[in-house]
mmCIF file of C-alpha atoms and ligand atoms in Angstrom:
data_model
loop_
_atom_site.group_PDB
_atom_site.id
_atom_site.type_symbol
_atom_site.label_atom_id
_atom_site.label_comp_id
_atom_site.label_asym_id
_atom_site.label_seq_id
_atom_site.Cartn_x
_atom_site.Cartn_y
_atom_site.Cartn_z
ATOM 1 C CA MET A 221 13.518 30.416 -42.496
ATOM 2 C CA ARG A 222 13.707 26.725 -43.498
ATOM 3 C CA LEU A 223 10.634 25.637 -45.378
ATOM 4 C CA ILE A 224 9.463 22.589 -47.320
ATOM 5 C CA ILE A 225 6.662 22.725 -49.823
ATOM 6 C CA LEU A 226 4.871 19.396 -50.478
ATOM 7 C CA GLY A 227 2.394 18.701 -53.161
ATOM 8 C CA ALA A 228 1.847 16.478 -56.144
ATOM 9 C CA PRO A 229 3.790 17.356 -59.282
ATOM 10 C CA GLY A 230 1.787 20.046 -60.998
ATOM 11 C CA SER A 231 0.016 21.191 -57.841
ATOM 12 C CA GLY A 232 1.506 24.669 -58.294
ATOM 13 C CA LYS A 233 4.453 24.422 -55.936
ATOM 14 C CA GLY A 234 6.685 26.254 -58.388
ATOM 15 C CA SER A 235 4.320 29.251 -58.580
ATOM 16 C CA GLN A 236 4.138 29.560 -54.829
ATOM 17 C CA CYS A 237 7.923 29.256 -54.525
ATOM 18 C CA LYS A 238 8.437 32.220 -56.862
ATOM 19 C CA TRP A 239 6.743 34.741 -54.618
ATOM 20 C CA ILE A 240 7.907 33.201 -51.285
ATOM 21 C CA THR A 241 11.466 33.356 -52.449
ATOM 22 C CA ARG A 242 11.070 37.009 -53.522
ATOM 23 C CA ASP A 243 9.123 38.236 -50.454
ATOM 24 C CA TYR A 244 11.096 36.322 -47.818
ATOM 25 C CA ASP A 245 14.484 36.531 -49.543
ATOM 26 C CA VAL A 246 15.006 32.814 -49.085
ATOM 27 C CA PRO A 247 16.802 30.612 -51.675
ATOM 28 C CA HIS A 248 14.475 28.411 -53.713
ATOM 29 C CA ILE A 249 15.860 24.918 -54.110
ATOM 30 C CA SER A 250 14.140 22.734 -56.643
ATOM 31 C CA THR A 251 15.865 19.313 -57.062
ATOM 32 C CA GLY A 252 13.927 18.983 -60.382
ATOM 33 C CA ASP A 253 15.501 22.210 -61.646
ATOM 34 C CA ILE A 254 18.996 21.142 -60.509
ATOM 35 C CA LEU A 255 18.541 17.765 -62.270
ATOM 36 C CA ARG A 256 17.236 19.409 -65.458
ATOM 37 C CA LYS A 257 20.259 21.720 -65.453
ATOM 38 C CA ASN A 258 22.548 18.714 -65.143
ATOM 39 C CA ILE A 259 20.792 17.103 -68.119
ATOM 40 C CA ALA A 260 21.125 20.344 -70.139
ATOM 41 C CA ASP A 261 24.845 20.538 -69.221
ATOM 42 C CA GLY A 262 25.347 16.909 -70.163
ATOM 43 C CA THR A 263 26.845 15.928 -66.810
ATOM 44 C CA GLU A 264 27.204 12.323 -65.686
ATOM 45 C CA LEU A 265 24.591 12.921 -63.031
ATOM 46 C CA GLY A 266 22.240 14.345 -65.639
ATOM 47 C CA MET A 267 22.720 11.377 -67.952
ATOM 48 C CA GLU A 268 21.933 8.988 -65.096
ATOM 49 C CA ALA A 269 18.881 10.981 -63.882
ATOM 50 C CA LYS A 270 17.365 11.440 -67.345
ATOM 51 C CA SER A 271 16.129 7.919 -67.907
ATOM 52 C CA TYR A 272 14.195 8.034 -64.616
ATOM 53 C CA MET A 273 12.815 11.534 -65.160
ATOM 54 C CA ASP A 274 11.579 10.875 -68.697
ATOM 55 C CA LYS A 275 9.420 7.988 -67.330
ATOM 56 C CA GLY A 276 8.130 10.028 -64.393
ATOM 57 C CA ALA A 277 9.980 7.767 -61.944
ATOM 58 C CA LEU A 278 12.017 9.019 -58.983
ATOM 59 C CA VAL A 279 15.748 9.372 -59.379
ATOM 60 C CA PRO A 280 17.541 7.124 -56.847
ATOM 61 C CA ASP A 281 17.809 8.689 -53.396
ATOM 62 C CA GLU A 282 21.620 8.721 -53.214
ATOM 63 C CA LEU A 283 21.895 10.849 -56.385
ATOM 64 C CA VAL A 284 19.375 13.420 -55.198
ATOM 65 C CA VAL A 285 20.458 13.456 -51.520
ATOM 66 C CA ASN A 286 24.041 14.363 -52.440
ATOM 67 C CA ILE A 287 23.130 17.299 -54.670
ATOM 68 C CA LEU A 288 20.687 18.559 -52.081
ATOM 69 C CA LYS A 289 23.190 18.347 -49.205
ATOM 70 C CA ALA A 290 25.811 20.162 -51.359
ATOM 71 C CA ARG A 291 23.300 22.880 -52.255
ATOM 72 C CA ILE A 292 22.050 23.623 -48.753
ATOM 73 C CA SER A 293 25.612 23.753 -47.472
ATOM 74 C CA GLU A 294 26.297 26.815 -49.637
ATOM 75 C CA PRO A 295 26.654 30.222 -47.912
ATOM 76 C CA ASP A 296 23.318 31.653 -49.035
ATOM 77 C CA CYS A 297 21.406 28.767 -47.439
ATOM 78 C CA LYS A 298 23.487 28.923 -44.316
ATOM 79 C CA GLU A 299 22.697 32.629 -43.999
ATOM 80 C CA LYS A 300 19.061 32.760 -45.131
ATOM 81 C CA GLY A 301 17.704 29.263 -44.840
ATOM 82 C CA PHE A 302 15.940 27.642 -47.836
ATOM 83 C CA LEU A 303 12.677 26.708 -49.431
ATOM 84 C CA LEU A 304 12.763 23.093 -50.638
ATOM 85 C CA ASP A 305 10.627 22.277 -53.610
ATOM 86 C CA GLY A 306 10.513 18.629 -54.799
ATOM 87 C CA PHE A 307 12.615 17.374 -51.882
ATOM 88 C CA PRO A 308 12.169 15.263 -49.874
ATOM 89 C CA ARG A 309 10.092 12.944 -51.970
ATOM 90 C CA THR A 310 10.500 9.772 -49.907
ATOM 91 C CA ILE A 311 10.555 8.980 -46.206
ATOM 92 C CA ALA A 312 14.200 7.870 -46.618
ATOM 93 C CA GLN A 313 15.063 11.324 -48.053
ATOM 94 C CA ALA A 314 13.248 13.078 -45.180
ATOM 95 C CA GLN A 315 15.142 11.018 -42.606
ATOM 96 C CA THR A 316 18.434 11.780 -44.306
ATOM 97 C CA LEU A 317 17.562 15.477 -44.359
ATOM 98 C CA ASP A 318 16.610 15.424 -40.678
ATOM 99 C CA ALA A 319 19.833 13.780 -39.702
ATOM 100 C CA PHE A 320 21.831 16.274 -41.800
ATOM 101 C CA LEU A 321 20.078 19.312 -40.313
ATOM 102 C CA THR A 322 20.297 17.980 -36.777
ATOM 103 C CA ALA A 323 24.084 17.586 -37.226
ATOM 104 C CA GLU A 324 24.165 21.213 -38.363
ATOM 105 C CA GLY A 325 22.156 22.250 -35.358
ATOM 106 C CA VAL A 326 19.184 23.557 -37.328
ATOM 107 C CA SER A 327 15.670 22.332 -38.165
ATOM 108 C CA ILE A 328 12.682 22.785 -40.508
ATOM 109 C CA ASP A 329 10.291 25.559 -39.450
ATOM 110 C CA LYS A 330 7.268 24.632 -41.510
ATOM 111 C CA VAL A 331 5.959 22.275 -44.200
ATOM 112 C CA ILE A 332 3.351 23.670 -46.532
ATOM 113 C CA ASN A 333 1.188 20.921 -47.989
ATOM 114 C CA LEU A 334 -0.497 22.058 -51.226
ATOM 115 C CA GLU A 335 -3.493 19.898 -52.081
ATOM 116 C CA VAL A 336 -5.033 19.752 -55.584
ATOM 117 C CA PRO A 337 -7.194 16.912 -57.026
ATOM 118 C CA ASP A 338 -5.486 14.580 -59.487
ATOM 119 C CA GLU A 339 -7.891 15.497 -62.358
ATOM 120 C CA GLU A 340 -7.043 19.168 -62.000
ATOM 121 C CA ILE A 341 -3.325 18.370 -61.920
ATOM 122 C CA MET A 342 -3.597 16.372 -65.115
ATOM 123 C CA SER A 343 -5.354 19.201 -66.935
ATOM 124 C CA ARG A 344 -2.848 21.791 -65.658
ATOM 125 C CA ALA A 345 0.213 19.722 -66.484
ATOM 126 C CA ILE A 346 -0.626 19.019 -70.084
ATOM 127 C CA ASN A 347 -1.348 22.738 -70.600
ATOM 128 C CA ARG A 348 1.665 23.994 -68.757
ATOM 129 C CA ARG A 349 4.393 25.992 -70.615
ATOM 130 C CA THR A 350 7.558 27.274 -68.948
ATOM 131 C CA CYS A 351 9.906 30.107 -69.984
ATOM 132 C CA GLU A 352 13.238 28.685 -71.055
ATOM 133 C CA ASN A 353 15.203 31.640 -69.645
ATOM 134 C CA PRO A 354 16.773 30.269 -66.423
ATOM 135 C CA ASP A 355 16.569 33.755 -64.825
ATOM 136 C CA CYS A 356 12.862 34.003 -65.562
ATOM 137 C CA LYS A 357 11.226 30.526 -65.544
ATOM 138 C CA GLU A 358 7.783 32.151 -65.722
ATOM 139 C CA ILE A 359 5.016 29.521 -65.802
ATOM 140 C CA TYR A 360 1.940 29.762 -68.077
ATOM 141 C CA ASN A 361 -1.139 27.665 -68.576
ATOM 142 C CA LEU A 362 -2.686 27.520 -72.066
ATOM 143 C CA ARG A 363 -6.108 26.972 -70.483
ATOM 144 C CA ASP A 364 -6.363 29.792 -67.952
ATOM 145 C CA ASN A 365 -3.154 31.858 -68.045
ATOM 146 C CA PRO A 366 -1.925 31.818 -71.672
ATOM 147 C CA PRO A 367 0.930 34.082 -72.858
ATOM 148 C CA LYS A 368 -0.103 37.113 -74.970
ATOM 149 C CA VAL A 369 1.833 35.801 -77.954
ATOM 150 C CA GLU A 370 1.799 32.022 -78.452
ATOM 151 C CA GLY A 371 5.097 30.431 -77.404
ATOM 152 C CA VAL A 372 6.692 33.666 -76.174
ATOM 153 C CA CYS A 373 7.195 34.770 -72.549
ATOM 154 C CA ASP A 374 5.289 38.017 -71.689
ATOM 155 C CA LYS A 375 7.908 38.929 -69.111
ATOM 156 C CA CYS A 376 11.257 38.484 -70.902
ATOM 157 C CA GLY A 377 10.414 37.556 -74.541
ATOM 158 C CA SER A 378 12.202 34.162 -74.408
ATOM 159 C CA LYS A 379 10.765 31.036 -75.846
ATOM 160 C CA LEU A 380 8.296 28.921 -73.868
ATOM 161 C CA PHE A 381 8.685 25.145 -73.796
ATOM 162 C CA GLN A 382 6.707 22.201 -72.657
ATOM 163 C CA ARG A 383 8.565 20.070 -70.159
ATOM 164 C CA LYS A 384 9.241 16.582 -71.521
ATOM 165 C CA ASP A 385 7.613 15.026 -68.450
ATOM 166 C CA ASP A 386 4.382 17.055 -68.910
ATOM 167 C CA ASN A 387 2.571 14.519 -71.041
ATOM 168 C CA GLU A 388 -0.495 12.437 -70.043
ATOM 169 C CA GLU A 389 1.256 9.108 -69.473
ATOM 170 C CA THR A 390 4.192 10.545 -67.572
ATOM 171 C CA VAL A 391 1.928 12.707 -65.423
ATOM 172 C CA LYS A 392 -0.158 9.659 -64.577
ATOM 173 C CA ASN A 393 2.991 7.837 -63.510
ATOM 174 C CA ARG A 394 4.212 10.810 -61.474
ATOM 175 C CA LEU A 395 0.878 11.045 -59.652
ATOM 176 C CA GLU A 396 1.056 7.288 -58.758
ATOM 177 C CA VAL A 397 4.596 7.736 -57.571
ATOM 178 C CA TYR A 398 3.528 10.794 -55.514
ATOM 179 C CA HIS A 399 0.652 8.962 -53.774
ATOM 180 C CA ALA A 400 2.784 5.885 -53.042
ATOM 181 C CA GLN A 401 6.110 7.475 -52.017
ATOM 182 C CA THR A 402 5.700 11.192 -51.264
ATOM 183 C CA GLU A 403 2.233 11.469 -49.686
ATOM 184 C CA PRO A 404 3.385 9.534 -46.564
ATOM 185 C CA LEU A 405 5.558 12.564 -45.783
ATOM 186 C CA ILE A 406 2.439 14.500 -44.750
ATOM 187 C CA ALA A 407 1.947 12.122 -41.841
ATOM 188 C CA TYR A 408 5.732 12.052 -41.171
ATOM 189 C CA TYR A 409 5.906 15.874 -40.788
ATOM 190 C CA SER A 410 2.434 16.114 -39.135
ATOM 191 C CA GLU A 411 3.747 13.990 -36.305
ATOM 192 C CA LYS A 412 6.385 16.684 -35.803
ATOM 193 C CA GLY A 413 3.684 19.351 -35.752
ATOM 194 C CA LEU A 414 5.047 21.106 -38.846
ATOM 195 C CA VAL A 415 2.372 20.745 -41.528
ATOM 196 C CA ALA A 416 -0.004 23.433 -42.680
ATOM 197 C CA THR A 417 -2.316 22.301 -45.476
ATOM 198 C CA VAL A 418 -3.572 24.663 -48.205
ATOM 199 C CA ILE A 419 -6.227 23.647 -50.702
ATOM 200 C CA GLY A 420 -5.116 24.921 -54.116
ATOM 201 C CA GLN A 421 -7.628 27.411 -55.479
ATOM 202 C CA GLU A 422 -8.649 27.987 -59.050
ATOM 203 C CA ARG A 423 -7.025 31.445 -59.075
ATOM 204 C CA LEU A 424 -3.292 31.597 -58.279
ATOM 205 C CA GLU A 425 -3.783 34.858 -56.263
ATOM 206 C CA ASP A 426 -6.258 33.098 -53.981
ATOM 207 C CA THR A 427 -3.825 30.280 -53.194
ATOM 208 C CA ILE A 428 -1.074 32.837 -52.596
ATOM 209 C CA ALA A 429 -3.349 34.628 -50.057
ATOM 210 C CA LEU A 430 -3.886 31.355 -48.170
ATOM 211 C CA VAL A 431 -0.145 30.556 -48.066
ATOM 212 C CA LYS A 432 0.577 34.123 -46.883
ATOM 213 C CA GLU A 433 -1.676 33.578 -43.947
ATOM 214 C CA ILE A 434 0.294 30.467 -42.946
ATOM 215 C CA LEU A 435 3.668 32.236 -43.230
ATOM 216 C CA LYS A 436 2.596 35.300 -41.221
HETATM 217 P P1 AMP B 77 9.959 18.218 -60.362
HETATM 218 O O1 AMP B 77 10.450 19.300 -61.254
HETATM 219 O O2 AMP B 77 10.109 18.477 -58.913
HETATM 220 O O3 AMP B 77 8.564 17.747 -60.747
HETATM 221 O O4 AMP B 77 10.899 16.931 -60.692
HETATM 222 C C1 AMP B 77 10.986 16.329 -61.963
HETATM 223 C C2 AMP B 77 11.558 14.924 -61.856
HETATM 224 O O5 AMP B 77 12.874 15.035 -61.266
HETATM 225 C C3 AMP B 77 10.761 13.990 -60.985
HETATM 226 O O6 AMP B 77 9.686 13.376 -61.654
HETATM 227 C C4 AMP B 77 11.869 13.010 -60.614
HETATM 228 O O7 AMP B 77 12.152 12.113 -61.678
HETATM 229 C C5 AMP B 77 13.068 13.859 -60.425
HETATM 230 N N1 AMP B 77 13.212 14.351 -59.058
HETATM 231 C C6 AMP B 77 13.135 15.616 -58.569
HETATM 232 N N2 AMP B 77 13.286 15.679 -57.271
HETATM 233 C C7 AMP B 77 13.517 14.440 -56.855
HETATM 234 C C8 AMP B 77 13.720 13.847 -55.548
HETATM 235 N N3 AMP B 77 13.718 14.582 -54.446
HETATM 236 N N4 AMP B 77 13.852 12.470 -55.522
HETATM 237 C C9 AMP B 77 13.810 11.734 -56.648
HETATM 238 N N5 AMP B 77 13.589 12.203 -57.879
HETATM 239 C C10 AMP B 77 13.438 13.569 -57.984
#
């Protein structure tokens, strides 16, 4: 299965990806996670990406496209497909992906479009905390899904952290970038008949149920 999940930053794509990846045994590919790992490892790519990410701007297409192509060329993706989260983010990225997949003789099966109002995204983002353990990455929300012990992951006991780009100004920038550059992808993939829109619900389980219906 080859899936794309679209949605503004903070719309809950990551939470949906966690269960889809588990239930459908499909690799979850988040370009944001790959870039953050490069920053943590101090790679040249990470250093270059960091200045854009800290501001909430998009990292230049050529940097992201290359890491994405390399990742989906790995054996697990060849065998099982993939779930793309945070890619593509521009029409140019989508066109490059299409050309790459066509050359490989495969195509996208479905695009899930997760819709959440900007005000809700802002409130969620500034309250979001993420487990620092790369094997866990559990996501909490101090407002409606806080951890039992402040700053500690319920699941694995690792420390929780607030992503550097989850502050009000950066989130505002990221939403503007989303509307200007990424939202046009909904029309792009709708023309191909691939889009299923899900309205993000207050309770995570309710949104999961809606996405499950789509993937049936
Ligand atoms: P995310 O974790 O998907 O919200 O991504 C965090 C940040 O990484 C974004 O705000 C961008 O700066 C950068 N990023 C992730 N994916 C892409 C992409 N496909 N194109 C450009 N920049 C990206």
